Short mmCIF file of C-alpha atoms in Angstrom, two decimals:
data_model
loop_
_atom_site.label_atom_id
_atom_site.label_comp_id
_atom_site.label_asym_id
_atom_site.label_seq_id
_atom_site.Cartn_x
_atom_site.Cartn_y
_atom_site.Cartn_z
CA GLU O 30 -2.69 -8.06 10.58
CA ALA O 31 0.02 -6.60 8.29
CA VAL O 32 -2.82 -3.55 7.86
CA ARG O 33 -3.46 -3.60 11.52
CA ARG O 34 0.99 -3.23 12.23
CA GLY O 35 0.89 0.04 10.84
CA LEU O 36 -1.72 1.63 12.47
CA PRO O 37 -1.52 4.26 15.02
CA LEU O 38 -2.04 2.92 18.29
CA THR O 39 -5.59 4.71 18.75
CA GLY O 40 -7.57 7.16 16.72
CA PRO O 41 -7.94 6.92 13.35
CA GLY O 42 -5.87 5.44 10.36
CA VAL O 43 -4.78 6.50 6.32
CA ILE O 44 -4.57 2.93 4.21
CA PHE O 45 -2.96 3.49 0.15
CA GLU O 46 -4.19 0.81 -1.64
CA ALA O 47 -2.52 0.59 -5.31
CA GLY O 48 -4.91 -2.04 -7.14
CA CYS O 49 -8.21 -2.64 -4.95
CA HIS O 50 -9.84 -5.20 -7.57
CA ALA O 51 -13.13 -5.64 -6.85
CA GLY O 52 -13.04 -4.60 -3.56
CA ASP O 53 -11.65 -8.54 -1.65
CA GLY O 54 -8.58 -6.55 0.05
CA THR O 55 -10.10 -3.09 0.89
CA LEU O 56 -12.81 -5.18 2.92
CA SER O 57 -9.72 -7.09 4.71
CA ALA O 58 -8.34 -3.21 5.03
CA MET O 59 -11.49 -2.04 6.40
CA ALA O 60 -11.78 -4.39 8.95
CA ALA O 61 -8.39 -3.63 10.37
CA LEU O 62 -10.29 -0.16 10.96
CA GLN O 63 -12.99 -1.35 12.98
CA GLY O 64 -13.34 1.06 15.50
CA ARG O 65 -11.20 3.45 14.57
CA PRO O 66 -13.99 6.61 13.88
CA GLY O 67 -12.68 8.91 11.23
CA SER O 68 -10.34 6.43 8.81
CA THR O 69 -9.69 6.69 5.66
CA VAL O 70 -8.90 3.84 2.93
CA VAL O 71 -7.40 5.49 -0.33
CA SER O 72 -8.72 2.69 -3.02
CA ILE O 73 -7.00 3.41 -6.64
CA GLU O 74 -7.45 0.85 -9.33
CA GLY O 75 -7.34 0.66 -13.72
CA ASN O 76 -10.32 -1.62 -14.73
CA ALA O 77 -13.16 0.80 -14.60
CA ASN O 78 -15.30 -2.09 -14.15
CA TRP O 79 -13.49 -2.94 -11.07
CA LEU O 80 -13.00 0.14 -9.53
CA ARG O 81 -17.49 0.27 -9.97
CA ALA O 82 -17.50 -3.03 -8.06
CA ALA O 83 -15.58 -2.44 -5.20
CA SER O 84 -17.75 1.14 -4.22
CA LYS O 85 -20.46 -0.54 -4.43
CA ILE O 86 -18.82 -3.82 -2.50
CA VAL O 87 -17.24 -1.53 0.31
CA GLY O 88 -19.96 1.23 0.19
CA HIS O 89 -22.22 -1.40 1.63
CA ALA O 90 -20.13 -3.17 4.26
CA ILE O 91 -19.27 0.62 5.54
CA SER O 92 -22.66 1.69 5.75
CA GLY O 93 -23.29 3.76 8.61
CA ALA O 94 -19.82 3.55 9.71
CA ASP O 95 -17.24 6.11 10.21
CA ILE O 96 -14.77 4.77 7.50
CA LYS O 97 -14.41 7.00 4.46
CA HIS O 98 -13.86 5.43 0.92
CA VAL O 99 -11.85 6.93 -1.38
CA PRO O 100 -11.72 5.17 -4.44
CA LEU O 101 -10.25 6.32 -7.71
CA ALA O 102 -9.39 5.49 -10.84
CA PHE O 103 -5.40 5.21 -11.81
CA GLY O 104 -4.63 3.48 -14.78
CA ASP O 105 -0.96 2.64 -16.16
CA LYS O 106 -0.08 6.22 -17.80
CA ASP O 107 -1.53 8.27 -14.48
CA ASP O 108 0.82 10.27 -12.19
CA LEU O 109 1.03 8.94 -8.49
CA ASP O 110 2.99 12.71 -7.67
CA THR O 111 0.00 14.16 -9.45
CA LEU O 112 -2.75 12.05 -7.44
CA LEU O 113 -0.50 12.35 -3.71
CA ASP O 114 -1.61 15.99 -4.82
CA LYS O 115 -4.86 15.88 -4.70
CA LEU O 116 -5.15 13.62 -1.91
CA GLN O 117 -3.48 16.47 -0.02
CA ASP O 118 -5.49 18.62 -1.87
CA ALA O 119 -9.11 17.52 -1.53
CA PHE O 120 -8.87 15.02 1.01
CA SER O 121 -6.13 16.25 3.26
CA ILE O 122 -3.76 13.37 3.51
CA ALA O 123 -0.70 14.13 4.31
CA SER O 124 0.49 10.39 4.58
CA PHE O 125 -0.37 6.65 5.25
CA ASP O 126 -0.01 4.20 7.92
CA ALA O 127 -0.71 1.68 5.88
CA VAL O 128 0.14 1.10 2.18
CA ILE O 129 -0.95 -2.29 0.02
CA PHE O 130 0.59 -2.49 -3.52
CA ASP O 131 -1.40 -5.37 -5.26
CA HIS O 132 -1.18 -3.18 -8.71
CA ASP O 133 1.21 -3.69 -11.60
CA GLU O 134 4.79 -5.14 -10.04
CA ARG O 135 6.81 -2.76 -12.31
CA GLN O 136 5.52 0.29 -10.64
CA PHE O 137 5.94 -0.99 -6.88
CA LEU O 138 9.33 0.32 -6.18
CA PRO O 139 8.92 3.62 -8.32
CA HIS O 140 5.94 3.90 -6.34
CA LEU O 141 6.77 3.56 -2.90
CA LYS O 142 10.33 6.16 -3.80
CA LEU O 143 7.72 8.27 -4.76
CA LEU O 144 5.85 7.62 -1.34
CA LEU O 145 9.15 8.09 0.59
CA GLY O 146 10.33 11.49 -1.54
CA ARG O 147 6.71 12.71 -1.30
CA GLY O 148 7.43 12.18 3.04
CA PHE O 149 3.63 9.71 2.71
CA MET O 150 5.69 7.27 5.20
CA HIS O 151 6.44 7.74 8.38
CA ILE O 152 8.43 5.56 10.97
CA GLY O 153 6.02 2.53 11.29
CA THR O 154 4.28 2.61 8.39
CA THR O 155 3.92 -0.90 6.61
CA VAL O 156 3.76 -1.45 3.11
CA TYR O 157 2.09 -5.39 2.36
CA VAL O 158 2.62 -6.81 -1.16
CA ASP O 159 1.77 -10.20 -2.35
CA ASN O 160 2.73 -12.96 -4.44
CA VAL O 161 6.35 -12.70 -3.37
CA LYS O 162 7.05 -16.23 -4.64
CA ARG O 163 5.04 -16.35 -7.64
CA LYS O 164 6.61 -13.21 -9.06
CA ALA O 165 10.07 -12.92 -7.46
CA SER O 166 12.17 -12.74 -10.50
CA GLN O 167 9.51 -9.36 -11.34
CA LEU O 168 9.70 -8.36 -7.85
CA ARG O 169 13.45 -8.72 -7.10
CA PRO O 170 14.62 -4.84 -7.65
CA TYR O 171 11.78 -3.99 -5.01
CA MET O 172 12.66 -6.88 -2.66
CA ASP O 173 16.66 -5.66 -2.64
CA PHE O 174 15.40 -1.92 -2.02
CA VAL O 175 13.33 -2.84 1.26
CA ASN O 176 15.39 -5.58 1.77
CA GLU O 177 17.08 -4.23 6.16
CA ARG O 178 20.73 -4.79 4.45
CA SER O 179 20.43 -2.47 1.56
CA GLY O 180 20.19 0.46 4.32
CA ARG O 181 17.00 2.07 2.84
CA GLY O 182 15.03 2.15 6.13
CA PHE O 183 13.02 -0.74 5.79
CA ARG O 184 12.61 -3.96 7.84
CA THR O 185 10.91 -7.01 5.42
CA GLU O 186 9.55 -10.18 6.69
CA VAL O 187 8.19 -13.33 4.53
CA MET O 188 5.46 -15.26 5.10
CA GLN O 189 4.62 -17.93 3.49
CA VAL O 190 0.31 -18.12 2.57
CA SER O 191 -1.89 -20.82 1.68
CA GLU O 192 -4.86 -18.80 1.13
CA PRO O 193 -6.36 -18.39 -1.72
CA TYR O 194 -3.11 -20.51 -3.07
CA PRO O 195 0.73 -21.31 -1.61
CA ASP O 196 2.06 -18.27 -1.90
CA ALA O 197 4.58 -15.82 0.05
CA VAL O 198 3.78 -12.06 0.96
CA ALA O 199 6.23 -9.20 2.35
CA ILE O 200 5.63 -6.82 5.15
CA SER O 201 7.95 -4.60 4.95
CA THR O 202 8.14 -1.55 8.00
CA TYR O 203 9.66 1.53 7.69
CA VAL O 204 11.99 2.24 10.00
CA GLY O 205 13.93 5.10 9.12
CA HIS O 206 17.72 6.12 9.09
CA ARG O 207 19.36 8.46 10.20
CA ALA O 208 20.42 11.81 7.47
CA SER O 209 23.89 10.90 7.55
CA THR O 210 24.20 7.46 5.90
CA ALA O 211 21.00 8.03 3.61
CA PRO O 212 21.40 6.34 0.85
CA GLU O 213 20.04 7.51 -2.13
CA LEU O 214 16.38 6.65 -3.20
#
């Protein structure tokens, strides 16, 4: 549902997933792209074993589908700015319709700011973050930034979930803001 919200009404979509683990979340993202030929999911992961597993599992799941999976190694010391350049140059990806943050929560806010600053988010892009309750203290700066009252152009909904364990997820939609009132990133 969260990923689907950010997709265009018709045609292909582009999803950016930071922290694909072994591909379980990637498969959910792929499900949102069914019936959208030409779609792409970019998955980054710092654990080489998990990335190999995700590549294998997702590759098998999308065999014969017109959906591209771009799995990329991305560790704690890697530079997202450089990765975005690579996505533009090698894959002609200029923006994302949906973003899934499931990597190191200390990177959520800096990565979100970079995506905004580089123009990789457009009006309607959704950002999905899980473990909002369990990691509330670590996510506070991120949640403050995407809070509608911050004036930074987001509308955020926090929803309780019970699977795979009781917690909450945040779904933020980028609604933009007027240039004359745009706050500092």
